[in-house]
Amino acid sequence: MIQGGPPLTADVLVVFAIVAVAVVLFVTEAIPTDTTALAVLVSLVVLREFTHVSAEEAISGFASPATVTIVAMYILSAGVEETGVVERLEVVVARFTGGDRGRLLTATVGITGPLAGVVNNTPVVALFIPMITDLADRTHTSPSKLLIPLSYAAMLGGTLTLVGTATNLVASSIAADLGVAGTPFSMFEFTPLGVVVLVVGSLYLLTVGQWLLPARIAPHDLTEEFGLQGRLARVYVRPSSSLVGQTVAEARRDDLKILQIIRGDQTLVASRTDREIEAGDVLTVRADDESVRAFVEAADLRRLPRAEVTEEELALGEGRGTLAEVIVPEGSGLLGQAVDETKMGDRFDATVLAVRRGSELVVEDVADEVLGEGDGLLVHATRAGLDHLEESGDLLVTERVGGGLDIEPEPIDRREAALAIGIVVGVIAVAAANLLHIAIAALGGVVAMVVGNVVRPADAYDAVNWEVVFLLAGVIPLGLAMDQTGAAELLASYVTDASATLPAIATLGLFYLLTGVLANLITPVASVALVLPIAVSTASEVGANAFAFTLAVTFAASTAFMTPMGYQTNLMVYSPGGYRFTDYVRVGAPLQLLLAVVTTLGIAVIWGV
């Protein structure tokens, strides 16, 4: 047992055992994570002789400010989204990124981080989730590659100002009650360090973080959806080929469609060019394997190494082809016509690659397929051709790869939009001014949105991700158990006792790590409440700067990256990103260690230890 620390009692061992089992279940996902959280809650009460957690305390997580805030933020987000404002912002971001995945990630981190410094990070993430998932779909990117960076960037931005996170406000209040000089914090008290943390963290997310993140949700690919795997190929035109000097129309075969001509850094849509095929061209063709082989042999071509041609490669941007799904609507002039009879190539520069009718896919003899109401067609065309096709009214474009980025959003009701935004801004302002707790302010915002007819009551309930609510409410009582049994104090005593032989800056770093570990397990606010008094006391004992130790605890609690329940924004992206518990550990642990060093050194340089 550690000198001067609390005893390692049976109560403490039981709580540690519950934590260990819960972590194993979270990591392995042997049962759903929200079910694991509820099992923790039940275990704490069943073993109340050791945990000292009553039934009333166990279910207190459902009334916790963090849980209530998340529920309210989901509803406020839905209300703003209903007005079309988020769609407008989405179009601006889409135009900036131009369909490029790297720029989309940069925009996600670059916008979210600074914005979360002036607006509480929870509503920022709530508003951005639908926008980011939609943009991910449009740019053929797995949302799993963007949503953890969204959450982490919001957490990093929350360190910029006092109102960035509720944790900052709690830490400021506790430190002031403890008599720490320099507290309560002013609005921009720790902004210089927050900027450093945001920059370092953002660079990590844009580089190492992307390499570590898995694509849990596969990017949507229309070529796979329409069963074209193995029916798209690329062939190289040799100098000796009979196609050299021919146009696409002259090279046409009944059993094969030429979709693209790739010439150096140029990509031409075959249906709309009259250029002659040249030696060295690469042709993208649609046909079955046997027809491709016959084409290669007859025209003295070389088939390129076999690889799937994806929707991304067929949709290369303005003037160079776009892949789209279109539907034959009721009353279309094309009803009853075979695909070949519609003359889509002549009218719209469009080539029909496949037809879907219910669960049936037609990928062979597509030209002879007679169109019926509700049929879905996979077409390859220019964007201008698709726009003309849609304007004709004969076909309805339901999805286009890349092309959707330039579509104007629907007109919005300015009164409704102003009301929704005003309510969210009011919630944030009231909470920032400490007029009301953020949970109460957010609930007030929900009431205002329902009364103002921005969101219907039924839609409000539908907007909440209840899996997240049960997960958070189930683990919150763990903090009570660790506090009441002395388990948290025991962990802190290891750091306190070590301070006798360590330099002050090392003790500062250890308190950062301790707070971070606890924040990942029992929520940030609980970790601040448990650790901050011990940290301030230790600083006084070793003659260190108590304000510096307060900052270390505050920053560590605000950057709990390693578990989905570590911070409420992590929970909010958990389901839409299709993440596993281990994904947060894989990406968050290196970031947490990196920031432990950066934050500790930053505090020492700016404020001294």
PDB file of N, CA, C and O in Angstrom, residues 87-101 103-104 131-141 315-318 322-323 383 386-387 397 399-409:
ATOM      1  N   GLU A  87     -28.315  22.950 -44.598  1.00  0.00           N
ATOM      2  CA  GLU A  87     -28.135  22.618 -46.014  1.00  0.00           C
ATOM      3  C   GLU A  87     -27.429  23.745 -46.749  1.00  0.00           C
ATOM      4  O   GLU A  87     -26.591  23.514 -47.619  1.00  0.00           O
ATOM      5  N   ARG A  88     -27.762  24.988 -46.394  1.00  0.00           N
ATOM      6  CA  ARG A  88     -27.074  26.135 -47.006  1.00  0.00           C
ATOM      7  C   ARG A  88     -25.582  26.115 -46.679  1.00  0.00           C
ATOM      8  O   ARG A  88     -24.738  26.331 -47.550  1.00  0.00           O
ATOM      9  N   LEU A  89     -25.265  25.879 -45.405  1.00  0.00           N
ATOM     10  CA  LEU A  89     -23.868  25.792 -45.000  1.00  0.00           C
ATOM     11  C   LEU A  89     -23.189  24.633 -45.712  1.00  0.00           C
ATOM     12  O   LEU A  89     -22.034  24.732 -46.135  1.00  0.00           O
ATOM     13  N   GLU A  90     -23.921  23.534 -45.871  1.00  0.00           N
ATOM     14  CA  GLU A  90     -23.379  22.353 -46.543  1.00  0.00           C
ATOM     15  C   GLU A  90     -22.979  22.677 -47.974  1.00  0.00           C
ATOM     16  O   GLU A  90     -21.929  22.244 -48.456  1.00  0.00           O
ATOM     17  N   VAL A  91     -23.795  23.466 -48.663  1.00  0.00           N
ATOM     18  CA  VAL A  91     -23.484  23.833 -50.046  1.00  0.00           C
ATOM     19  C   VAL A  91     -22.222  24.682 -50.105  1.00  0.00           C
ATOM     20  O   VAL A  91     -21.367  24.504 -50.979  1.00  0.00           O
ATOM     21  N   VAL A  92     -22.074  25.608 -49.150  1.00  0.00           N
ATOM     22  CA  VAL A  92     -20.871  26.446 -49.115  1.00  0.00           C
ATOM     23  C   VAL A  92     -19.625  25.586 -48.914  1.00  0.00           C
ATOM     24  O   VAL A  92     -18.621  25.740 -49.615  1.00  0.00           O
ATOM     25  N   VAL A  93     -19.698  24.657 -47.935  1.00  0.00           N
ATOM     26  CA  VAL A  93     -18.562  23.770 -47.673  1.00  0.00           C
ATOM     27  C   VAL A  93     -18.294  22.882 -48.878  1.00  0.00           C
ATOM     28  O   VAL A  93     -17.143  22.656 -49.265  1.00  0.00           O
ATOM     29  N   ALA A  94     -19.367  22.379 -49.507  1.00  0.00           N
ATOM     30  CA  ALA A  94     -19.215  21.494 -50.658  1.00  0.00           C
ATOM     31  C   ALA A  94     -18.522  22.207 -51.813  1.00  0.00           C
ATOM     32  O   ALA A  94     -17.654  21.642 -52.484  1.00  0.00           O
ATOM     33  N   ARG A  95     -18.880  23.455 -52.019  1.00  0.00           N
ATOM     34  CA  ARG A  95     -18.243  24.212 -53.112  1.00  0.00           C
ATOM     35  C   ARG A  95     -16.776  24.479 -52.804  1.00  0.00           C
ATOM     36  O   ARG A  95     -15.926  24.462 -53.701  1.00  0.00           O
ATOM     37  N   PHE A  96     -16.478  24.721 -51.540  1.00  0.00           N
ATOM     38  CA  PHE A  96     -15.080  24.945 -51.166  1.00  0.00           C
ATOM     39  C   PHE A  96     -14.249  23.683 -51.352  1.00  0.00           C
ATOM     40  O   PHE A  96     -13.125  23.727 -51.844  1.00  0.00           O
ATOM     41  N   THR A  97     -14.807  22.544 -50.954  1.00  0.00           N
ATOM     42  CA  THR A  97     -14.035  21.300 -51.017  1.00  0.00           C
ATOM     43  C   THR A  97     -13.978  20.725 -52.414  1.00  0.00           C
ATOM     44  O   THR A  97     -13.048  19.987 -52.740  1.00  0.00           O
ATOM     45  N   GLY A  98     -14.986  21.023 -53.235  1.00  0.00           N
ATOM     46  CA  GLY A  98     -14.973  20.553 -54.613  1.00  0.00           C
ATOM     47  C   GLY A  98     -14.948  19.049 -54.751  1.00  0.00           C
ATOM     48  O   GLY A  98     -14.457  18.514 -55.747  1.00  0.00           O
ATOM     49  N   GLY A  99     -15.479  18.330 -53.761  1.00  0.00           N
ATOM     50  CA  GLY A  99     -15.507  16.878 -53.851  1.00  0.00           C
ATOM     51  C   GLY A  99     -14.211  16.204 -53.452  1.00  0.00           C
ATOM     52  O   GLY A  99     -14.096  14.985 -53.515  1.00  0.00           O
ATOM     53  N   ASP A 100     -13.216  16.981 -53.015  1.00  0.00           N
ATOM     54  CA  ASP A 100     -11.932  16.417 -52.624  1.00  0.00           C
ATOM     55  C   ASP A 100     -11.976  15.982 -51.165  1.00  0.00           C
ATOM     56  O   ASP A 100     -12.348  16.757 -50.279  1.00  0.00           O
ATOM     57  N   ARG A 101     -11.601  14.718 -50.891  1.00  0.00           N
ATOM     58  CA  ARG A 101     -11.704  14.172 -49.529  1.00  0.00           C
ATOM     59  C   ARG A 101     -10.794  14.908 -48.557  1.00  0.00           C
ATOM     60  O   ARG A 101     -11.172  15.182 -47.419  1.00  0.00           O
ATOM     61  N   ARG A 103      -9.679  17.977 -48.668  1.00  0.00           N
ATOM     62  CA  ARG A 103     -10.198  19.318 -48.376  1.00  0.00           C
ATOM     63  C   ARG A 103     -11.438  19.234 -47.490  1.00  0.00           C
ATOM     64  O   ARG A 103     -11.670  20.115 -46.663  1.00  0.00           O
ATOM     65  N   LEU A 104     -12.233  18.171 -47.660  1.00  0.00           N
ATOM     66  CA  LEU A 104     -13.410  17.995 -46.811  1.00  0.00           C
ATOM     67  C   LEU A 104     -12.983  17.769 -45.366  1.00  0.00           C
ATOM     68  O   LEU A 104     -13.563  18.347 -44.439  1.00  0.00           O
ATOM     69  N   MET A 131     -24.685  17.235 -41.706  1.00  0.00           N
ATOM     70  CA  MET A 131     -24.004  17.855 -42.840  1.00  0.00           C
ATOM     71  C   MET A 131     -22.786  17.043 -43.266  1.00  0.00           C
ATOM     72  O   MET A 131     -22.585  16.774 -44.459  1.00  0.00           O
ATOM     73  N   ILE A 132     -21.976  16.625 -42.298  1.00  0.00           N
ATOM     74  CA  ILE A 132     -20.755  15.890 -42.615  1.00  0.00           C
ATOM     75  C   ILE A 132     -21.076  14.518 -43.212  1.00  0.00           C
ATOM     76  O   ILE A 132     -20.434  14.081 -44.173  1.00  0.00           O
ATOM     77  N   THR A 133     -22.092  13.822 -42.667  1.00  0.00           N
ATOM     78  CA  THR A 133     -22.431  12.499 -43.210  1.00  0.00           C
ATOM     79  C   THR A 133     -22.942  12.623 -44.636  1.00  0.00           C
ATOM     80  O   THR A 133     -22.644  11.780 -45.488  1.00  0.00           O
ATOM     81  N   ASP A 134     -23.700  13.669 -44.924  1.00  0.00           N
ATOM     82  CA  ASP A 134     -24.208  13.854 -46.284  1.00  0.00           C
ATOM     83  C   ASP A 134     -23.069  14.181 -47.248  1.00  0.00           C
ATOM     84  O   ASP A 134     -23.000  13.647 -48.357  1.00  0.00           O
ATOM     85  N   LEU A 135     -22.154  15.072 -46.825  1.00  0.00           N
ATOM     86  CA  LEU A 135     -21.015  15.409 -47.677  1.00  0.00           C
ATOM     87  C   LEU A 135     -20.111  14.197 -47.887  1.00  0.00           C
ATOM     88  O   LEU A 135     -19.533  14.018 -48.961  1.00  0.00           O
ATOM     89  N   ALA A 136     -19.977  13.352 -46.856  1.00  0.00           N
ATOM     90  CA  ALA A 136     -19.181  12.131 -47.007  1.00  0.00           C
ATOM     91  C   ALA A 136     -19.776  11.240 -48.085  1.00  0.00           C
ATOM     92  O   ALA A 136     -19.056  10.688 -48.928  1.00  0.00           O
ATOM     93  N   ASP A 137     -21.098  11.124 -48.084  1.00  0.00           N
ATOM     94  CA  ASP A 137     -21.769  10.292 -49.090  1.00  0.00           C
ATOM     95  C   ASP A 137     -21.557  10.865 -50.482  1.00  0.00           C
ATOM     96  O   ASP A 137     -21.301  10.135 -51.438  1.00  0.00           O
ATOM     97  N   ARG A 138     -21.640  12.180 -50.589  1.00  0.00           N
ATOM     98  CA  ARG A 138     -21.496  12.816 -51.903  1.00  0.00           C
ATOM     99  C   ARG A 138     -20.073  12.701 -52.451  1.00  0.00           C
ATOM    100  O   ARG A 138     -19.875  12.717 -53.671  1.00  0.00           O
ATOM    101  N   THR A 139     -19.099  12.659 -51.577  1.00  0.00           N
ATOM    102  CA  THR A 139     -17.705  12.600 -52.015  1.00  0.00           C
ATOM    103  C   THR A 139     -17.126  11.183 -51.939  1.00  0.00           C
ATOM    104  O   THR A 139     -15.928  10.999 -52.000  1.00  0.00           O
ATOM    105  N   HIS A 140     -18.009  10.199 -51.794  1.00  0.00           N
ATOM    106  CA  HIS A 140     -17.587   8.789 -51.770  1.00  0.00           C
ATOM    107  C   HIS A 140     -16.558   8.553 -50.673  1.00  0.00           C
ATOM    108  O   HIS A 140     -15.533   7.912 -50.864  1.00  0.00           O
ATOM    109  N   THR A 141     -16.818   9.124 -49.506  1.00  0.00           N
ATOM    110  CA  THR A 141     -15.930   8.986 -48.353  1.00  0.00           C
ATOM    111  C   THR A 141     -16.685   8.301 -47.220  1.00  0.00           C
ATOM    112  O   THR A 141     -17.859   8.588 -46.998  1.00  0.00           O
ATOM    113  N   ALA A 315     -16.865   9.424 -62.292  1.00  0.00           N
ATOM    114  CA  ALA A 315     -17.422  10.754 -62.046  1.00  0.00           C
ATOM    115  C   ALA A 315     -16.275  11.703 -61.743  1.00  0.00           C
ATOM    116  O   ALA A 315     -15.939  11.945 -60.599  1.00  0.00           O
ATOM    117  N   LEU A 316     -15.682  12.236 -62.790  1.00  0.00           N
ATOM    118  CA  LEU A 316     -14.443  12.997 -62.614  1.00  0.00           C
ATOM    119  C   LEU A 316     -14.622  14.508 -62.639  1.00  0.00           C
ATOM    120  O   LEU A 316     -13.667  15.233 -62.689  1.00  0.00           O
ATOM    121  N   GLY A 317     -15.868  14.977 -62.624  1.00  0.00           N
ATOM    122  CA  GLY A 317     -16.030  16.420 -62.483  1.00  0.00           C
ATOM    123  C   GLY A 317     -16.624  17.084 -63.707  1.00  0.00           C
ATOM    124  O   GLY A 317     -17.016  16.452 -64.679  1.00  0.00           O
ATOM    125  N   GLU A 318     -16.680  18.402 -63.649  1.00  0.00           N
ATOM    126  CA  GLU A 318     -17.335  19.197 -64.668  1.00  0.00           C
ATOM    127  C   GLU A 318     -16.763  18.929 -66.055  1.00  0.00           C
ATOM    128  O   GLU A 318     -15.557  19.012 -66.273  1.00  0.00           O
ATOM    129  N   THR A 322     -20.187  12.287 -65.168  1.00  0.00           N
ATOM    130  CA  THR A 322     -20.761  12.107 -63.839  1.00  0.00           C
ATOM    131  C   THR A 322     -21.604  10.842 -63.844  1.00  0.00           C
ATOM    132  O   THR A 322     -22.281  10.549 -64.818  1.00  0.00           O
ATOM    133  N   LEU A 323     -21.539  10.110 -62.762  1.00  0.00           N
ATOM    134  CA  LEU A 323     -22.354   8.912 -62.603  1.00  0.00           C
ATOM    135  C   LEU A 323     -23.574   9.292 -61.777  1.00  0.00           C
ATOM    136  O   LEU A 323     -23.453  10.031 -60.799  1.00  0.00           O
ATOM    137  N   ARG A 383     -22.376  16.529 -66.634  1.00  0.00           N
ATOM    138  CA  ARG A 383     -23.279  17.215 -65.702  1.00  0.00           C
ATOM    139  C   ARG A 383     -24.321  18.020 -66.453  1.00  0.00           C
ATOM    140  O   ARG A 383     -25.496  18.057 -66.068  1.00  0.00           O
ATOM    141  N   LEU A 386     -26.967  15.713 -67.575  1.00  0.00           N
ATOM    142  CA  LEU A 386     -27.863  15.319 -66.490  1.00  0.00           C
ATOM    143  C   LEU A 386     -28.831  16.434 -66.135  1.00  0.00           C
ATOM    144  O   LEU A 386     -30.014  16.191 -65.867  1.00  0.00           O
ATOM    145  N   ASP A 387     -28.333  17.669 -66.131  1.00  0.00           N
ATOM    146  CA  ASP A 387     -29.222  18.798 -65.845  1.00  0.00           C
ATOM    147  C   ASP A 387     -30.319  18.893 -66.902  1.00  0.00           C
ATOM    148  O   ASP A 387     -31.490  19.113 -66.578  1.00  0.00           O
ATOM    149  N   VAL A 397     -33.516  12.680 -61.300  1.00  0.00           N
ATOM    150  CA  VAL A 397     -32.191  12.370 -60.773  1.00  0.00           C
ATOM    151  C   VAL A 397     -32.287  12.281 -59.253  1.00  0.00           C
ATOM    152  O   VAL A 397     -32.587  13.272 -58.587  1.00  0.00           O
ATOM    153  N   GLU A 399     -29.717  10.674 -57.320  1.00  0.00           N
ATOM    154  CA  GLU A 399     -28.373  10.728 -56.738  1.00  0.00           C
ATOM    155  C   GLU A 399     -27.371  10.889 -57.857  1.00  0.00           C
ATOM    156  O   GLU A 399     -27.451  10.228 -58.885  1.00  0.00           O
ATOM    157  N   ARG A 400     -26.459  11.809 -57.664  1.00  0.00           N
ATOM    158  CA  ARG A 400     -25.366  11.961 -58.628  1.00  0.00           C
ATOM    159  C   ARG A 400     -24.055  12.039 -57.868  1.00  0.00           C
ATOM    160  O   ARG A 400     -23.979  12.661 -56.813  1.00  0.00           O
ATOM    161  N   VAL A 401     -23.031  11.417 -58.382  1.00  0.00           N
ATOM    162  CA  VAL A 401     -21.729  11.397 -57.713  1.00  0.00           C
ATOM    163  C   VAL A 401     -21.005  12.684 -58.059  1.00  0.00           C
ATOM    164  O   VAL A 401     -20.705  12.931 -59.228  1.00  0.00           O
ATOM    165  N   GLY A 402     -20.736  13.492 -57.028  1.00  0.00           N
ATOM    166  CA  GLY A 402     -20.044  14.757 -57.259  1.00  0.00           C
ATOM    167  C   GLY A 402     -20.959  15.841 -57.769  1.00  0.00           C
ATOM    168  O   GLY A 402     -20.889  16.972 -57.347  1.00  0.00           O
ATOM    169  N   GLY A 403     -21.874  15.501 -58.687  1.00  0.00           N
ATOM    170  CA  GLY A 403     -22.722  16.520 -59.289  1.00  0.00           C
ATOM    171  C   GLY A 403     -23.613  17.213 -58.300  1.00  0.00           C
ATOM    172  O   GLY A 403     -23.950  18.369 -58.452  1.00  0.00           O
ATOM    173  N   GLY A 404     -24.027  16.492 -57.235  1.00  0.00           N
ATOM    174  CA  GLY A 404     -24.927  17.074 -56.254  1.00  0.00           C
ATOM    175  C   GLY A 404     -24.310  18.216 -55.483  1.00  0.00           C
ATOM    176  O   GLY A 404     -24.994  18.969 -54.823  1.00  0.00           O
ATOM    177  N   LEU A 405     -22.966  18.361 -55.572  1.00  0.00           N
ATOM    178  CA  LEU A 405     -22.288  19.399 -54.812  1.00  0.00           C
ATOM    179  C   LEU A 405     -22.621  20.794 -55.329  1.00  0.00           C
ATOM    180  O   LEU A 405     -22.429  21.770 -54.643  1.00  0.00           O
ATOM    181  N   ASP A 406     -23.093  20.869 -56.582  1.00  0.00           N
ATOM    182  CA  ASP A 406     -23.373  22.175 -57.159  1.00  0.00           C
ATOM    183  C   ASP A 406     -24.854  22.514 -57.169  1.00  0.00           C
ATOM    184  O   ASP A 406     -25.259  23.537 -57.688  1.00  0.00           O
ATOM    185  N   ILE A 407     -25.697  21.649 -56.606  1.00  0.00           N
ATOM    186  CA  ILE A 407     -27.128  21.885 -56.623  1.00  0.00           C
ATOM    187  C   ILE A 407     -27.478  22.940 -55.568  1.00  0.00           C
ATOM    188  O   ILE A 407     -27.027  22.875 -54.439  1.00  0.00           O
ATOM    189  N   GLU A 408     -28.300  23.904 -55.972  1.00  0.00           N
ATOM    190  CA  GLU A 408     -28.731  24.931 -55.030  1.00  0.00           C
ATOM    191  C   GLU A 408     -29.697  24.324 -54.018  1.00  0.00           C
ATOM    192  O   GLU A 408     -30.561  23.530 -54.387  1.00  0.00           O
ATOM    193  N   PRO A 409     -29.584  24.704 -52.756  1.00  0.00           N
ATOM    194  CA  PRO A 409     -30.518  24.183 -51.757  1.00  0.00           C
ATOM    195  C   PRO A 409     -31.909  24.763 -51.964  1.00  0.00           C
ATOM    196  O   PRO A 409     -32.088  25.784 -52.625  1.00  0.00           O
TER     197      PRO A 409
END
